[in-house]
Coordinates of C-alpha atoms and ligand atoms in Angstrom, one line a residue:
M1 CA 119.4 141.5 43.8
E2 CA 123.4 141.2 44.7
K3 CA 122.2 137.1 44.9
Q4 CA 120.9 136.9 41.6
T5 CA 124.1 138.9 39.8
M6 CA 126.8 137.0 41.4
N7 CA 127.6 134.7 38.6
L8 CA 130.4 132.3 37.8
T9 CA 133.0 134.7 36.1
R10 CA 132.5 137.7 38.4
F11 CA 132.8 135.1 41.8
L12 CA 136.2 133.8 40.1
I13 CA 137.5 137.5 39.2
E14 CA 136.6 138.1 43.4
E15 CA 138.2 135.0 44.0
Q16 CA 141.3 136.0 41.6
R17 CA 141.3 139.1 43.6
K18 CA 141.6 137.5 46.9
Y19 CA 144.5 134.9 45.5
P20 CA 146.6 136.3 43.0
S21 CA 148.3 133.1 42.6
A22 CA 145.2 132.0 40.5
S23 CA 145.5 133.5 37.1
G24 CA 143.4 135.5 34.5
I25 CA 144.0 132.8 32.2
F26 CA 142.6 130.2 34.7
T27 CA 139.2 132.4 34.7
E28 CA 139.3 132.4 31.1
L29 CA 139.3 128.7 30.9
F30 CA 136.6 128.3 33.6
S31 CA 134.5 130.2 31.2
E32 CA 135.4 127.8 28.4
I33 CA 133.9 125.1 30.3
A34 CA 131.0 126.8 31.7
L35 CA 130.2 127.4 27.9
A36 CA 130.3 124.0 27.0
A37 CA 128.2 122.6 30.1
K38 CA 125.4 125.2 29.1
I39 CA 125.8 123.9 25.6
I40 CA 125.6 120.0 26.7
S41 CA 122.8 121.1 29.3
R42 CA 120.5 122.3 26.2
E43 CA 121.0 118.8 24.4
V44 CA 120.7 117.2 27.5
N45 CA 117.4 118.5 28.0
K46 CA 116.1 117.8 24.8
A47 CA 117.2 114.4 24.8
G48 CA 113.3 113.2 25.4
L49 CA 112.4 114.5 22.2
V50 CA 115.0 112.4 20.5
D51 CA 112.3 109.9 19.0
I52 CA 110.1 113.1 17.7
L53 CA 112.9 115.2 16.3
G54 CA 114.9 112.2 15.0
Y55 CA 118.2 112.5 16.7
T56 CA 121.0 110.2 17.4
G57 CA 122.1 108.4 14.4
S58 CA 120.1 110.6 11.8
K59 CA 120.3 113.6 10.0
N60 CA 119.7 117.2 11.2
V61 CA 118.4 119.7 9.3
T62 CA 121.6 120.7 7.6
G63 CA 122.5 117.6 6.7
D64 CA 124.8 116.7 9.1
E65 CA 124.9 113.3 11.4
V66 CA 123.7 113.8 14.8
K67 CA 126.2 112.0 17.3
K68 CA 125.1 110.3 20.5
L69 CA 124.9 112.6 23.6
D70 CA 128.2 111.3 25.0
I71 CA 130.3 112.0 22.0
F72 CA 128.3 115.3 21.3
A73 CA 129.8 116.5 24.7
N74 CA 132.8 115.1 24.2
N75 CA 133.1 117.0 20.8
T76 CA 131.7 120.2 22.4
L77 CA 134.6 120.1 25.4
K78 CA 137.1 119.3 22.9
H79 CA 136.5 122.4 20.3
I80 CA 135.9 124.9 22.9
L81 CA 139.0 123.8 25.2
C82 CA 141.3 123.6 22.4
R83 CA 140.3 126.6 20.5
G84 CA 140.2 128.8 23.4
G85 CA 144.1 128.7 23.4
N86 CA 144.3 127.9 27.4
A87 CA 144.4 124.2 27.2
I88 CA 147.7 123.0 25.4
G89 CA 146.5 119.1 25.8
L90 CA 143.4 117.1 27.3
A91 CA 142.6 113.4 28.1
S92 CA 139.0 112.7 27.6
E93 CA 137.1 109.1 28.5
E94 CA 135.9 109.2 24.8
E95 CA 139.2 109.7 23.1
E96 CA 141.7 106.6 23.0
D97 CA 144.7 109.1 23.2
V98 CA 145.2 112.3 24.7
V99 CA 144.4 115.2 22.5
Q100 CA 147.2 118.1 21.7
C101 CA 146.2 121.3 21.4
E102 CA 148.1 124.3 19.6
S103 CA 149.0 126.7 22.8
G104 CA 148.1 127.3 26.6
K105 CA 149.2 126.6 30.0
Y106 CA 147.2 123.8 31.3
L107 CA 145.9 120.1 30.7
V108 CA 142.5 119.1 31.2
V109 CA 141.3 115.7 31.9
F110 CA 137.3 114.9 31.5
D111 CA 134.7 112.3 31.1
P112 CA 132.4 114.7 29.0
L113 CA 129.2 112.9 29.9
D114 CA 129.1 110.1 32.7
G115 CA 126.1 107.7 33.8
S116 CA 125.5 107.2 29.9
S117 CA 123.1 104.1 30.8
N118 CA 121.0 106.9 32.7
I119 CA 120.5 109.2 29.3
D120 CA 117.6 107.9 28.1
V121 CA 115.8 107.6 30.8
N122 CA 115.4 111.1 32.2
V123 CA 117.3 110.6 35.1
S124 CA 120.7 112.9 36.0
I125 CA 123.8 112.7 34.2
G126 CA 127.2 114.8 35.0
T127 CA 130.3 116.1 33.1
I128 CA 133.4 115.9 35.5
F129 CA 136.9 117.5 34.7
G130 CA 140.0 118.0 36.4
I131 CA 142.9 121.0 35.4
Y132 CA 146.7 120.3 35.7
N133 CA 149.8 123.0 34.9
K134 CA 151.1 121.4 31.7
M135 CA 154.8 120.1 31.9
D136 CA 155.9 120.8 28.3
D137 CA 154.2 122.1 25.2
F138 CA 154.5 118.6 23.3
V139 CA 151.4 116.6 24.9
D140 CA 151.8 112.9 25.5
K141 CA 150.5 110.3 28.0
K142 CA 153.3 110.8 30.0
Q143 CA 152.1 114.3 31.2
F144 CA 149.4 112.6 32.7
R145 CA 151.5 110.3 34.9
R146 CA 151.4 112.6 38.3
P147 CA 149.5 112.2 41.3
G148 CA 146.0 114.2 42.0
R149 CA 147.6 116.2 44.5
E150 CA 149.1 118.1 41.5
L151 CA 145.5 119.2 40.3
V152 CA 145.4 123.1 40.2
A153 CA 141.2 122.8 40.0
A154 CA 138.8 120.5 39.4
G155 CA 134.9 120.3 39.1
Y156 CA 132.0 118.9 37.6
I157 CA 128.6 119.7 36.2
I158 CA 125.5 117.8 37.2
Y159 CA 122.6 118.2 34.8
G160 CA 119.5 117.5 37.2
S161 CA 116.1 119.0 38.2
S162 CA 118.3 121.9 37.3
T163 CA 122.3 122.3 36.2
M164 CA 124.7 122.9 38.4
F165 CA 128.5 123.7 38.2
V166 CA 130.5 122.6 41.4
Y167 CA 134.2 123.5 41.2
S168 CA 137.3 124.3 43.8
T169 CA 140.5 126.0 42.7
G170 CA 142.1 124.8 46.0
T171 CA 140.1 127.3 48.1
G172 CA 136.5 125.6 48.9
V173 CA 133.8 124.4 47.0
H174 CA 131.6 126.6 45.3
G175 CA 128.3 125.6 43.7
F176 CA 126.6 127.6 41.0
T177 CA 122.9 127.1 39.3
L178 CA 122.1 127.5 35.7
D179 CA 119.4 130.3 35.2
P180 CA 118.1 129.3 31.9
S181 CA 116.3 132.2 31.8
V182 CA 119.6 134.3 31.4
G183 CA 121.8 131.6 30.4
E184 CA 124.1 132.1 33.7
F185 CA 125.5 130.2 36.3
I186 CA 124.7 132.2 39.7
L187 CA 126.3 131.2 43.1
S188 CA 123.9 129.0 45.1
H189 CA 126.1 127.0 47.5
K190 CA 128.9 128.8 48.3
N191 CA 131.9 127.2 50.5
I192 CA 130.0 123.5 50.6
R193 CA 131.0 121.8 53.5
I194 CA 130.8 118.0 53.7
P195 CA 129.0 116.6 56.6
E196 CA 131.7 114.7 58.8
K197 CA 129.6 111.6 59.1
G198 CA 126.9 110.5 56.9
K199 CA 123.9 108.1 57.0
I200 CA 123.7 107.5 53.2
F201 CA 125.6 104.9 51.5
S202 CA 125.7 104.6 47.9
I203 CA 126.7 101.0 46.1
N204 CA 125.4 98.8 43.6
M205 CA 124.2 96.0 45.8
G206 CA 123.2 93.5 43.2
N207 CA 127.2 93.0 42.9
Y208 CA 127.3 92.1 46.6
K209 CA 128.1 87.8 45.9
K210 CA 131.2 89.1 44.0
W211 CA 132.8 91.5 46.7
D212 CA 135.3 90.1 49.1
K213 CA 134.4 89.1 52.4
N214 CA 135.7 92.4 54.4
L215 CA 133.5 94.3 52.1
Q216 CA 130.8 92.1 52.7
D217 CA 131.1 92.6 56.6
Y218 CA 131.0 96.2 56.3
I219 CA 127.6 96.7 54.3
D220 CA 126.3 94.0 56.8
Y221 CA 127.7 96.4 59.6
I222 CA 126.2 99.5 57.9
T223 CA 122.6 97.8 57.4
E224 CA 122.5 96.4 61.1
E225 CA 120.0 97.9 63.8
D226 CA 121.9 100.0 66.3
K227 CA 120.2 103.4 67.8
E228 CA 123.7 104.5 69.0
T229 CA 126.1 104.3 66.0
K230 CA 122.5 105.5 63.8
R231 CA 122.4 102.1 61.8
P232 CA 121.1 101.2 59.5
Y233 CA 122.4 103.4 56.9
S234 CA 120.1 104.5 54.3
L235 CA 120.7 103.2 50.8
R236 CA 120.9 105.5 47.8
Y237 CA 121.8 104.6 44.2
I238 CA 121.1 106.3 41.4
G239 CA 123.9 105.1 39.1
S240 CA 125.4 108.0 37.9
L241 CA 128.6 109.2 39.9
V242 CA 128.3 112.5 39.6
A243 CA 124.7 112.7 41.0
D244 CA 125.6 109.9 43.6
F245 CA 128.3 112.2 44.6
H246 CA 126.8 115.2 44.7
R247 CA 123.7 114.0 46.9
N248 CA 126.4 112.7 49.4
L249 CA 128.7 115.6 49.2
L250 CA 125.4 117.6 50.5
Y251 CA 123.8 115.2 52.9
G252 CA 127.0 113.3 53.7
G253 CA 127.8 109.4 53.7
I254 CA 129.6 107.4 51.4
F255 CA 129.6 106.3 47.8
L256 CA 131.5 103.0 47.2
Y257 CA 132.9 101.3 43.4
P258 CA 134.6 98.5 45.1
A259 CA 136.6 95.9 42.8
D260 CA 134.9 92.7 42.4
K261 CA 135.5 89.2 41.2
K262 CA 134.3 90.4 37.3
N263 CA 136.6 94.0 37.7
P264 CA 139.6 93.5 39.6
S265 CA 140.4 97.5 39.7
G266 CA 136.7 98.2 40.0
K267 CA 134.7 100.0 36.9
L268 CA 135.9 103.9 37.3
R269 CA 138.5 105.8 36.2
L270 CA 141.4 107.4 38.4
L271 CA 142.4 110.2 35.9
Y272 CA 138.9 111.8 34.9
E273 CA 136.2 110.6 37.3
A274 CA 138.0 109.4 40.6
Q275 CA 140.5 111.7 41.0
P276 CA 138.7 115.5 40.3
L277 CA 136.3 114.2 42.8
A278 CA 138.9 113.6 45.4
Y279 CA 140.3 117.0 44.9
I280 CA 136.6 118.1 45.1
V281 CA 135.6 115.9 48.5
E282 CA 139.3 117.3 49.9
Q283 CA 138.6 120.6 49.2
A284 CA 134.9 120.2 51.0
G285 CA 136.7 118.5 54.3
G286 CA 135.5 114.9 53.0
Y287 CA 138.1 111.6 51.7
A288 CA 138.6 109.4 49.2
S289 CA 140.3 106.3 48.9
D290 CA 140.9 102.9 47.3
G291 CA 140.5 101.3 50.2
K292 CA 144.3 101.8 51.3
T293 CA 145.8 104.7 49.6
P294 CA 143.7 108.0 49.2
I295 CA 142.9 108.6 45.6
L296 CA 144.7 111.6 45.2
D297 CA 148.6 109.9 46.1
K298 CA 147.9 107.4 43.2
I299 CA 149.6 107.9 40.0
P300 CA 148.0 106.5 36.8
S301 CA 150.1 104.5 34.7
E302 CA 147.8 105.1 31.8
I303 CA 145.2 107.8 30.9
H304 CA 142.2 105.2 31.3
E305 CA 143.0 103.1 34.2
R306 CA 140.5 101.8 36.7
T307 CA 140.6 102.2 40.6
P308 CA 138.3 100.9 43.4
L309 CA 136.6 104.3 44.7
F310 CA 135.1 105.0 48.2
I311 CA 134.6 108.5 48.5
G312 CA 132.7 110.6 51.1
S313 CA 132.6 111.9 54.3
K314 CA 135.8 111.2 56.3
E315 CA 134.4 109.3 59.0
N316 CA 132.6 106.9 56.6
V317 CA 135.3 106.5 54.2
K318 CA 138.1 105.7 57.3
E319 CA 135.3 103.3 59.0
L320 CA 135.1 101.4 55.7
E321 CA 139.1 101.6 55.6
K322 CA 139.2 99.5 58.9
F323 CA 137.0 96.7 57.6
L324 CA 138.9 96.6 54.4
N325 CA 142.2 96.2 56.0
R326 CA 141.5 93.5 58.8
Ligands
AHM401 P1 129.9 105.0 32.3 O1 131.2 105.8 32.1 O2 129.4 103.9 31.2 O3 128.5 105.9 32.1 O4 129.8 104.3 33.5 C1 130.1 105.4 34.6 C2 129.0 104.9 35.7 C3 129.2 105.8 36.7 O5 128.5 107.1 36.5 C4 128.5 105.0 37.7 O6 128.5 105.1 39.4 C5 128.3 103.7 37.6 O7 128.7 103.8 36.0 C6 127.4 102.7 37.8 O8 127.8 101.3 37.4 P2 126.7 100.3 37.8 O9 125.6 100.3 36.9 O10 127.6 99.0 37.7 O11 126.3 100.5 39.1
MG402 MG1 132.1 107.7 32.8

């Protein structure tokens, strides 16, 4: 019974007692994100009924235009966070500019629904978020020009075979699974540690011809047979960052989204995709790099900046860095 009743809020309150630096407002902010996650999860689970119920782009029963799921997720987070009184400002993948809210101590960055190409085919998608202390009540882009090391918390929600909320406030990484029957996130993965080294690599192999020679050499190396170093590694790629990251966090391995001839800075976004996940992976004992620099040391010059991303088990990412910096 004890196990079934340790929900996210209770866990946060107990953590707060252990670490008094985590304020009560912080717990409130997390409850707001969890509420948004439950609402998004409900809508994601209905996505398959779009044609039957006449969703996207059509009108719902009250005559409102029904938005695409990624816009819906963005609006849900924006409204809940901005009305909560804890977030003074937001930066989102779905907002061109920063969002100014009325009051609060924190800045929240997020990708409301990542993996959009997987929404319509019943494949896992996710929400990613990061939290900073505000620097000023006036929220402009400059406030987001700071290294990921300044994050005070980060997390993600994966909408998969079940919905999971994974987060860190700097004291380890913890995972909660949504029990839909009671509508609560219940502690299911306490103190997640990523294996030092894993056997999984995740990358879009279709781009192989567009990569640098050093990266091609690395991929050739890890797909060669060698019993002693447990090669070849296994390829697993979903095409949803949160889902690929989550699997590798639990099993060990490396996720790669490199720069290539077409995208010189890669595809993924530094502020609200790479840095929150880098924060989580470091808290779990792993590592994230752009090939040269730790992701958490990078400073976004603009909110939608892209970065190459190599993230996962420490030994795997270090091994890759050696190839890239030859
Ligand atoms: P999105 O923001 O359009 O959803 O794109 C981000 C997604 C990530 O979830 C995933 O890691 C990547 O795009 C996959 O890209 P690709 O299809 O080029 O392999
Ligand atoms: Mg995205």
